[in-house]
PDB file of N, CA and C in Angstrom:
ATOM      1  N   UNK A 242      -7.970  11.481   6.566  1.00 66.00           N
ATOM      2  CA  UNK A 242      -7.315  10.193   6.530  1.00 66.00           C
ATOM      3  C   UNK A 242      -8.174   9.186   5.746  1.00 66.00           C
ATOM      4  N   UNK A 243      -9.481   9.347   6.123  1.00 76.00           N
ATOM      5  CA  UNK A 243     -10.596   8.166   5.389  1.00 76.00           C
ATOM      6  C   UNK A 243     -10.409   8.678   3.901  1.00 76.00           C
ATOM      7  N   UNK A 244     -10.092   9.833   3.720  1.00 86.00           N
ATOM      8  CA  UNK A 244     -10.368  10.284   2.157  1.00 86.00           C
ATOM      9  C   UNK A 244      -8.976   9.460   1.416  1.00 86.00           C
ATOM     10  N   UNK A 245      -7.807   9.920   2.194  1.00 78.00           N
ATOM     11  CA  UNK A 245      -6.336   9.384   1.396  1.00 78.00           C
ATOM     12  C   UNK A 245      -5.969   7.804   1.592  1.00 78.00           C
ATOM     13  N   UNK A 246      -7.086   7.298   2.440  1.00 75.00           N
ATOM     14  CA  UNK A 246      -7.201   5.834   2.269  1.00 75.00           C
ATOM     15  C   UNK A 246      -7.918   5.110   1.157  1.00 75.00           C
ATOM     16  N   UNK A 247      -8.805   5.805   0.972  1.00 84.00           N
ATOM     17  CA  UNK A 247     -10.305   5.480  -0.537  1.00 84.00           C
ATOM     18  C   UNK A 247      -9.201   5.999  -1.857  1.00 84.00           C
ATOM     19  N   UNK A 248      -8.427   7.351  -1.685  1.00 84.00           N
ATOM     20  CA  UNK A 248      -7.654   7.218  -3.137  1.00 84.00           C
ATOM     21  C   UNK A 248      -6.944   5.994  -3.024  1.00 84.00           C
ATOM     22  N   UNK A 249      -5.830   5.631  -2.174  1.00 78.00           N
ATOM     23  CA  UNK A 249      -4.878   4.364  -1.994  1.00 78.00           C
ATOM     24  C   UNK A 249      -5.376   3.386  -2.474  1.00 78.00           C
ATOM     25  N   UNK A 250      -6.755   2.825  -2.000  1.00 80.00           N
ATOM     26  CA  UNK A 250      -7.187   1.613  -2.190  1.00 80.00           C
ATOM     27  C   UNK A 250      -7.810   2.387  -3.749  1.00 80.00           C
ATOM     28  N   UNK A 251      -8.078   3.020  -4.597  1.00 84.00           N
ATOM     29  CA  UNK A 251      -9.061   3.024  -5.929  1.00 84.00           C
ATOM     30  C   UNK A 251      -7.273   3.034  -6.671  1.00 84.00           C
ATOM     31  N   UNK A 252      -6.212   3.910  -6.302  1.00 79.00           N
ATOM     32  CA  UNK A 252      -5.368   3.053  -7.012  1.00 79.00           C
ATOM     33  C   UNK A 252      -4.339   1.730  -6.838  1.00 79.00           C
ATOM     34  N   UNK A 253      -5.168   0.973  -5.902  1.00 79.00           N
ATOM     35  CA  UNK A 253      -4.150  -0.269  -5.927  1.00 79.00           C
ATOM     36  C   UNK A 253      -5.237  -0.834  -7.016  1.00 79.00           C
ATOM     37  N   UNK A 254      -6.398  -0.514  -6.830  1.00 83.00           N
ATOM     38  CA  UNK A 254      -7.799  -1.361  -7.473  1.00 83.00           C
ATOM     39  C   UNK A 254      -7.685  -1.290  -9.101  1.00 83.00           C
ATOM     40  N   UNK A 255      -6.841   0.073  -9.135  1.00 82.00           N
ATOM     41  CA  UNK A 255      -6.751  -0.249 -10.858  1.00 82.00           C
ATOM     42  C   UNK A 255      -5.385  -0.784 -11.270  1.00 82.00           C
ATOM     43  N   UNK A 256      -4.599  -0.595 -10.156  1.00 79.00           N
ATOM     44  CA  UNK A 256      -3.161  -1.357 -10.405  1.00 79.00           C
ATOM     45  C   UNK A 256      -2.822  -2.498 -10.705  1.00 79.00           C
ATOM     46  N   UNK A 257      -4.313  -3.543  -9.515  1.00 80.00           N
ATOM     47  CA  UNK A 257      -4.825  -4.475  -9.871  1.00 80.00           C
ATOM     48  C   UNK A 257      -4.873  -5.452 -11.059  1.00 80.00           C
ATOM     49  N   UNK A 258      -5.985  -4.303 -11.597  1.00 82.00           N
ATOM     50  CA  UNK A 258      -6.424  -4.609 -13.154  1.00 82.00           C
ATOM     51  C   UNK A 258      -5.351  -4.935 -14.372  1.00 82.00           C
ATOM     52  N   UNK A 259      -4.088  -3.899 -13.964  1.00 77.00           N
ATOM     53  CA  UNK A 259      -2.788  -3.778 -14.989  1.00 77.00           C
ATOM     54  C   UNK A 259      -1.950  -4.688 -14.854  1.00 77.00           C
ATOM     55  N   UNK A 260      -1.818  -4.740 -13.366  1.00 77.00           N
ATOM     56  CA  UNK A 260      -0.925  -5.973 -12.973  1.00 77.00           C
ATOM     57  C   UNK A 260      -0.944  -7.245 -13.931  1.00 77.00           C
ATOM     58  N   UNK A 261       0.227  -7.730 -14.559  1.00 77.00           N
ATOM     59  CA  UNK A 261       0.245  -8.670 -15.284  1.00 77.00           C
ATOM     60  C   UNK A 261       1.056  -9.877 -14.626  1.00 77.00           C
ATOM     61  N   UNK A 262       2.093  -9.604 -13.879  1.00 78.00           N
ATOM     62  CA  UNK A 262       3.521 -10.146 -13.156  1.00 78.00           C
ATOM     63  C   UNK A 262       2.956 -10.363 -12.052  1.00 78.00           C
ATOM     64  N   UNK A 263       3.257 -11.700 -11.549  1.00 83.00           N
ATOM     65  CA  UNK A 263       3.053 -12.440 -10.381  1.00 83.00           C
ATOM     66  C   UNK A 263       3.605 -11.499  -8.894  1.00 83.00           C
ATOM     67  N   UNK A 264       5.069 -11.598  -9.808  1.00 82.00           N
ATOM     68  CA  UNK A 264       5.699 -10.374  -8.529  1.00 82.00           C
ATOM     69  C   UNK A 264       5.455  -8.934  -7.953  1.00 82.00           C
ATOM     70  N   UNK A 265       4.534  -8.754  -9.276  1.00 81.00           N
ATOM     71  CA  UNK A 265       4.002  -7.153  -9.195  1.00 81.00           C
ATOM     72  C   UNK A 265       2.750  -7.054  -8.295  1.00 81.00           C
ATOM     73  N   UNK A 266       2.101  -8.291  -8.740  1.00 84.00           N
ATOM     74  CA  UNK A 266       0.640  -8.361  -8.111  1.00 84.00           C
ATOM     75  C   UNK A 266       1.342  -8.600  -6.440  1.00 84.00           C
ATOM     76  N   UNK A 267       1.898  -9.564  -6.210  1.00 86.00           N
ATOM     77  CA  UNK A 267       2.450  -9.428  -4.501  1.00 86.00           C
ATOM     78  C   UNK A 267       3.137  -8.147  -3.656  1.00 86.00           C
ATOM     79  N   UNK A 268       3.284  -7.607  -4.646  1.00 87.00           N
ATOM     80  CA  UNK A 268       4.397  -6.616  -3.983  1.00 87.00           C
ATOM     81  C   UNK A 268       2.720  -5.504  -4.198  1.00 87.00           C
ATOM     82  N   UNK A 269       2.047  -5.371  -4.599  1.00 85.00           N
ATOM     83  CA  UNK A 269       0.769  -4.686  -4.367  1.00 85.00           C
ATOM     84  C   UNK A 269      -0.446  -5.488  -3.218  1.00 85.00           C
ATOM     85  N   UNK A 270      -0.277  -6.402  -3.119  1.00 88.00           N
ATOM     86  CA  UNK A 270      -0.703  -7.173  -2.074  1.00 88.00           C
ATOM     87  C   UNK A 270      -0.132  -6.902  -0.237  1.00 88.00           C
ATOM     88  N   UNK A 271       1.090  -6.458  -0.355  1.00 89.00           N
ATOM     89  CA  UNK A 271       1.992  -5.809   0.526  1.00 89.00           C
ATOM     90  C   UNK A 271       1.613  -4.529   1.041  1.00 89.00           C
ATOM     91  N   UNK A 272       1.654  -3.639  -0.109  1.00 88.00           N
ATOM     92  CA  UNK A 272       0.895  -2.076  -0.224  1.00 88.00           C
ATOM     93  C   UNK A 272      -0.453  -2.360   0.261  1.00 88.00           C
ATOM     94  N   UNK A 273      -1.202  -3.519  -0.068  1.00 86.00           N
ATOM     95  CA  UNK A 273      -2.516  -3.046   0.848  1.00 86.00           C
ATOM     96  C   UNK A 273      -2.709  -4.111   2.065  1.00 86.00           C
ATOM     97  N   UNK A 274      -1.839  -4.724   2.035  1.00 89.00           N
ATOM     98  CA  UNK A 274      -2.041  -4.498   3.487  1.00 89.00           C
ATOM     99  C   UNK A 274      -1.607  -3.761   4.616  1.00 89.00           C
ATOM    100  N   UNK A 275      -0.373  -2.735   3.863  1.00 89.00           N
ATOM    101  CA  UNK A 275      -0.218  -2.017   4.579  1.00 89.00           C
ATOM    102  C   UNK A 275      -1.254  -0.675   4.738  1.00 89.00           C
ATOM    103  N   UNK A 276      -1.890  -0.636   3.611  1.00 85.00           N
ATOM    104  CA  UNK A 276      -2.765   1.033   3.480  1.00 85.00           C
ATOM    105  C   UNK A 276      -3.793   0.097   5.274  1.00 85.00           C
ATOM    106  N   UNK A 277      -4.044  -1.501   5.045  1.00 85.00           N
ATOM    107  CA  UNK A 277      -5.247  -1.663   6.014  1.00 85.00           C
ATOM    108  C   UNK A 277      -4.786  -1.486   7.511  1.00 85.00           C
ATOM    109  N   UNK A 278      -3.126  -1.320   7.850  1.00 87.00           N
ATOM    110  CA  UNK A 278      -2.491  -1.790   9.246  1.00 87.00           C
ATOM    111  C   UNK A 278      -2.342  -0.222   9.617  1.00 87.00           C
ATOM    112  N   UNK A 279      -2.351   0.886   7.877  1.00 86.00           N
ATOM    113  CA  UNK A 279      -1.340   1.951   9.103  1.00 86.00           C
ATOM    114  C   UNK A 279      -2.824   2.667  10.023  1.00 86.00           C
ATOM    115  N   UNK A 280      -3.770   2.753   9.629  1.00 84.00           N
ATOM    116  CA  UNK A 280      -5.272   3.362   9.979  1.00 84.00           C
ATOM    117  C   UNK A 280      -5.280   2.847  11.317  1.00 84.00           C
ATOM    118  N   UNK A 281      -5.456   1.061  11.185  1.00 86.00           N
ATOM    119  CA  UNK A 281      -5.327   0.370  12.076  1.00 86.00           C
ATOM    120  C   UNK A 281      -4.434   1.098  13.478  1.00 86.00           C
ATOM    121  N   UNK A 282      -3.609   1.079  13.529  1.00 87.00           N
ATOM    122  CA  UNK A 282      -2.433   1.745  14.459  1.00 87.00           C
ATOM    123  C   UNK A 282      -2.949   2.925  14.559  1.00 87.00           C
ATOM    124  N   UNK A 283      -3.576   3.801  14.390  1.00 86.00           N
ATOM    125  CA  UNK A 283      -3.914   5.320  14.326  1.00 86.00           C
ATOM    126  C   UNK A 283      -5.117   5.130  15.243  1.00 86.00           C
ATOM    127  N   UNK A 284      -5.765   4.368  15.040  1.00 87.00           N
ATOM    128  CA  UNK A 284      -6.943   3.984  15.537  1.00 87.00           C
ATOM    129  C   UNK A 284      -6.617   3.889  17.396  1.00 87.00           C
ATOM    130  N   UNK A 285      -5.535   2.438  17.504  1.00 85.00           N
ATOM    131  CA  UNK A 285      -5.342   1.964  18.388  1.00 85.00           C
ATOM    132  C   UNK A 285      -4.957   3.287  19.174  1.00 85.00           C
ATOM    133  N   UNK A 286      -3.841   4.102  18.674  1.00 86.00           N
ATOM    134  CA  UNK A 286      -3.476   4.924  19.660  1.00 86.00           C
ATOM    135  C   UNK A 286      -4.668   6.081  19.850  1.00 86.00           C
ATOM    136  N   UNK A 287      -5.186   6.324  19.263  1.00 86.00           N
ATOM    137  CA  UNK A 287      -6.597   7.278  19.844  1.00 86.00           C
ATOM    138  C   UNK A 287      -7.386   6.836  20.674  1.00 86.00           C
ATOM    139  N   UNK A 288      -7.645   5.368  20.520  1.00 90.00           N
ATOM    140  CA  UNK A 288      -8.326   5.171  21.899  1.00 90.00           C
ATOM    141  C   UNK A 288      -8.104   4.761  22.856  1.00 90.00           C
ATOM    142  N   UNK A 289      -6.567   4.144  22.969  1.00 86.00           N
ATOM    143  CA  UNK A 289      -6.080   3.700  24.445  1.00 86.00           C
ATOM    144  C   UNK A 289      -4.840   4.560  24.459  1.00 86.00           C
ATOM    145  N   UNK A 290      -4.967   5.852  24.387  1.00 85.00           N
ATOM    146  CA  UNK A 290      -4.312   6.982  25.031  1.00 85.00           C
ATOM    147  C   UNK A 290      -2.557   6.703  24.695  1.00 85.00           C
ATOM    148  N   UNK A 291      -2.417   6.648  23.154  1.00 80.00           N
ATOM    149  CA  UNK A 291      -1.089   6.352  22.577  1.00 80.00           C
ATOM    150  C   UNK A 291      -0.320   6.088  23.567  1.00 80.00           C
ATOM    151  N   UNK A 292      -0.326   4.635  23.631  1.00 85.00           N
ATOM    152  CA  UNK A 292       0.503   3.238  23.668  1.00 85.00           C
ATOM    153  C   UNK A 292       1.919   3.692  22.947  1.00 85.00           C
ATOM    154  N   UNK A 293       3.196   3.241  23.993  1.00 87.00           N
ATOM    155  CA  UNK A 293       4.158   3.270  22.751  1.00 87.00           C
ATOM    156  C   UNK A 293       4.370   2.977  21.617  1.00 87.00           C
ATOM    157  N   UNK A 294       3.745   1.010  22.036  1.00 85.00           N
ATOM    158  CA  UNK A 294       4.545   0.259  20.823  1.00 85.00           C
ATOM    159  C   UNK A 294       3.582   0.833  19.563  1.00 85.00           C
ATOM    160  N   UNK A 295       1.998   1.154  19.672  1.00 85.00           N
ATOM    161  CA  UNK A 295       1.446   1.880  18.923  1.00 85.00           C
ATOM    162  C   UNK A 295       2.193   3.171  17.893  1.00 85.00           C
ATOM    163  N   UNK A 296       2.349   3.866  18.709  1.00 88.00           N
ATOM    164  CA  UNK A 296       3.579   4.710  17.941  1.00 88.00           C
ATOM    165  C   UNK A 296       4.202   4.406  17.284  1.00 88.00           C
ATOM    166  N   UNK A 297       5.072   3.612  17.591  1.00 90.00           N
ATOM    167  CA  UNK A 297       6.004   3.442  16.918  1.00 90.00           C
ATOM    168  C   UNK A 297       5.832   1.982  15.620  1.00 90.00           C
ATOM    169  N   UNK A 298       4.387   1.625  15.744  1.00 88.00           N
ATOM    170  CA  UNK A 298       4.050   0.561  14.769  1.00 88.00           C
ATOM    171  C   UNK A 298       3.451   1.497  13.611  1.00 88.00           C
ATOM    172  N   UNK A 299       2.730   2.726  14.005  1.00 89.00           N
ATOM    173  CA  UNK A 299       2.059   3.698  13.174  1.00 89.00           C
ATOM    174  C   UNK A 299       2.896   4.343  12.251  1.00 89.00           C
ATOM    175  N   UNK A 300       4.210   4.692  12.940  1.00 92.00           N
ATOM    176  CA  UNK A 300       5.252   5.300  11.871  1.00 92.00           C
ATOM    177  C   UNK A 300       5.887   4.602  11.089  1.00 92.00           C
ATOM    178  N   UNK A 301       6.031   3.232  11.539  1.00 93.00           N
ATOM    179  CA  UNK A 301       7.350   2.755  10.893  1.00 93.00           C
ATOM    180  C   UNK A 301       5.932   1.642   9.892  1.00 93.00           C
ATOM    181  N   UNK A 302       4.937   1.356   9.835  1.00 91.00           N
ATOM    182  CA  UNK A 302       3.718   1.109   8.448  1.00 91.00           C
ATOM    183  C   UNK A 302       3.498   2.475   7.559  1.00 91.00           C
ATOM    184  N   UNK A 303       3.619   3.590   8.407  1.00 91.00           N
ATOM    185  CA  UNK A 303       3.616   4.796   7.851  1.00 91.00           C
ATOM    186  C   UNK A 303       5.234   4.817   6.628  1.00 91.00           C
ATOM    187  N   UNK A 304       6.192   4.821   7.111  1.00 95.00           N
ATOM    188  CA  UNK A 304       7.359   4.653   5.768  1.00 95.00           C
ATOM    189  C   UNK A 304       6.867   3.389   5.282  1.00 95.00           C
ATOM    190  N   UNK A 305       6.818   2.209   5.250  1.00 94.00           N
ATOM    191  CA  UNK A 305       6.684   1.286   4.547  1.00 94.00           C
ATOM    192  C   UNK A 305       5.942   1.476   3.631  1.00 94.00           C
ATOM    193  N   UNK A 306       4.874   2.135   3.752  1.00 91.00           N
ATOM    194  CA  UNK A 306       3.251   2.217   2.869  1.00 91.00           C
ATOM    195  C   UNK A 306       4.039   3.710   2.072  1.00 91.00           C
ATOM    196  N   UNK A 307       4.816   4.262   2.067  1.00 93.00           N
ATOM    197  CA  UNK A 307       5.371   5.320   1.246  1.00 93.00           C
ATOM    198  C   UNK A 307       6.281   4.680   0.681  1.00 93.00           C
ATOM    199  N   UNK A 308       7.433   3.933   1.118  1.00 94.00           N
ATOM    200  CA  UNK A 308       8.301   3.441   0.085  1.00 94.00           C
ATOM    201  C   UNK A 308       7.665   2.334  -0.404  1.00 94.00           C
ATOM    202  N   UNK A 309       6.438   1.731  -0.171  1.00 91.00           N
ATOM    203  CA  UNK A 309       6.075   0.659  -1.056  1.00 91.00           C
ATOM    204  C   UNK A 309       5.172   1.439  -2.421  1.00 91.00           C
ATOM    205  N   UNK A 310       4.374   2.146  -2.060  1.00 88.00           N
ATOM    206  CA  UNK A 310       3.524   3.162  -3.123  1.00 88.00           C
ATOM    207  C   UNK A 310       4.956   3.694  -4.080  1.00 88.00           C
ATOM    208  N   UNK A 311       5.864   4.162  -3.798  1.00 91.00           N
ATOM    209  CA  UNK A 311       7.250   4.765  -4.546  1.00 91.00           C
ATOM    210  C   UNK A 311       7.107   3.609  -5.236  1.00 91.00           C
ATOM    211  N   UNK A 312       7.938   2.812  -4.833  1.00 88.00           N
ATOM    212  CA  UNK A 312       8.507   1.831  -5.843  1.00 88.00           C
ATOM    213  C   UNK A 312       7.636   1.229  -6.358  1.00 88.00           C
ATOM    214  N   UNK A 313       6.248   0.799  -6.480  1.00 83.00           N
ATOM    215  CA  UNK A 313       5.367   0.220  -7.157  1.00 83.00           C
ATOM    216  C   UNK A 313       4.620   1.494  -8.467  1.00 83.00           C
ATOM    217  N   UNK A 314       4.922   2.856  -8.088  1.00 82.00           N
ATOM    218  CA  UNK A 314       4.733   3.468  -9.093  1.00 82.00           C
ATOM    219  C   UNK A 314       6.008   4.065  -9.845  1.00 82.00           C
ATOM    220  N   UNK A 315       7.029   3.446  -9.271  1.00 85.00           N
ATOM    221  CA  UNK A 315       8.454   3.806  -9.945  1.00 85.00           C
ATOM    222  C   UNK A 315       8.620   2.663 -11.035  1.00 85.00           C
ATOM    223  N   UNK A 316       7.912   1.008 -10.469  1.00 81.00           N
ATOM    224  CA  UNK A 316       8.002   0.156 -11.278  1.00 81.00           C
ATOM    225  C   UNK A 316       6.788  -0.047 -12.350  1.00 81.00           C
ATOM    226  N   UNK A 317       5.706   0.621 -12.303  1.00 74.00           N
ATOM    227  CA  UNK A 317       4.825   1.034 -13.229  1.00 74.00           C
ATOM    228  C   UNK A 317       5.262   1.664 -14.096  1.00 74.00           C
ATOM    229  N   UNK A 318       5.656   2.853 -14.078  1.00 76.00           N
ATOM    230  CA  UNK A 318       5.993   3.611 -15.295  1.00 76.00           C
ATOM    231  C   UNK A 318       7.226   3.285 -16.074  1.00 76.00           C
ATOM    232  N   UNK A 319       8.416   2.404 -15.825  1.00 77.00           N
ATOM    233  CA  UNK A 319       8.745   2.091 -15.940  1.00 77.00           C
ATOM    234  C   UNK A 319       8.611   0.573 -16.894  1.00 77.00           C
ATOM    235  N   UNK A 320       7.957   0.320 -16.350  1.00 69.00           N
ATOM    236  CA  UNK A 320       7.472  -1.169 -17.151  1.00 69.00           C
ATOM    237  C   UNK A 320       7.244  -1.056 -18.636  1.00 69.00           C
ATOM    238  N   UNK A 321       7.588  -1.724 -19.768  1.00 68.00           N
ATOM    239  CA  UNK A 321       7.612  -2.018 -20.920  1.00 68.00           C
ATOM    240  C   UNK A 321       6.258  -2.269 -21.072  1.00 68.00           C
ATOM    241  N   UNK A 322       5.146  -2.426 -21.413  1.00 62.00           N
ATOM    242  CA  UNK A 322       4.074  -2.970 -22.016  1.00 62.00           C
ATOM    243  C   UNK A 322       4.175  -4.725 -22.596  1.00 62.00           C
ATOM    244  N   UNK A 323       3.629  -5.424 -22.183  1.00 63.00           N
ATOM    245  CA  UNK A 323       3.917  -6.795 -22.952  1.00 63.00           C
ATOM    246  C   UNK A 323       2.809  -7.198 -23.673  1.00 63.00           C
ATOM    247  N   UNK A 324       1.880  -6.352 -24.016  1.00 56.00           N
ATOM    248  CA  UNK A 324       0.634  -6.386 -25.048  1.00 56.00           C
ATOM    249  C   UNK A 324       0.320  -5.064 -25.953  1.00 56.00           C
ATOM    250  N   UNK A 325       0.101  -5.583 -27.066  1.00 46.00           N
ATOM    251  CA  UNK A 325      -0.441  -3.940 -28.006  1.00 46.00           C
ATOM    252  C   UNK A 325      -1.870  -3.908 -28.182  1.00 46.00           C
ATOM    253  N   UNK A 326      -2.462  -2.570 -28.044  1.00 49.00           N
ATOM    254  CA  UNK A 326      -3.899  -2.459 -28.433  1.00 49.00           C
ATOM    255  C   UNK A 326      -4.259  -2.317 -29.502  1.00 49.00           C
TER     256      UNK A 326
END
């Protein structure tokens, strides 16, 4: 889990960098705070002996942090370039 959290965060970190669009940069701002909440929740339920609402906060940051990673690399590749090298 610590490992597929360090890729998440090294590519929001260069997504970062590309990000040109106000809206792009927020909607990656979203993605990490979700990569920081779903651990969070994983956490909680390991040590106070999975809590419902735990559960069910772990899964449902768990889809969010997948359909937000989708569509932020659906809207990456996608994206036109608005500078030439």
């Amino acid at each position: 889990a610590i490992l597929l959290v360090c890729l998440i965060a090294g590519l929001l970190y260069w997504a970062f960098q590309l990000a040109e669009e106000k809206w792009l940069k927020r909607s990656l701002w979203l993605t990490t705070a979700l990569v920081a909440l779903q651990p969070l929740t994983g956490i909680i339920m390991s040590r106070y002996g999975l809590p419902a609402y735990a559960q069910v906060l772990h899964l449902w940051f768990g889809s969010l942090l997948l359909g937000a990673i989708t569509l932020n690399g659906l809207i990456a590749t996608r994206m036109k370039p608005t500078h030439s090298e």
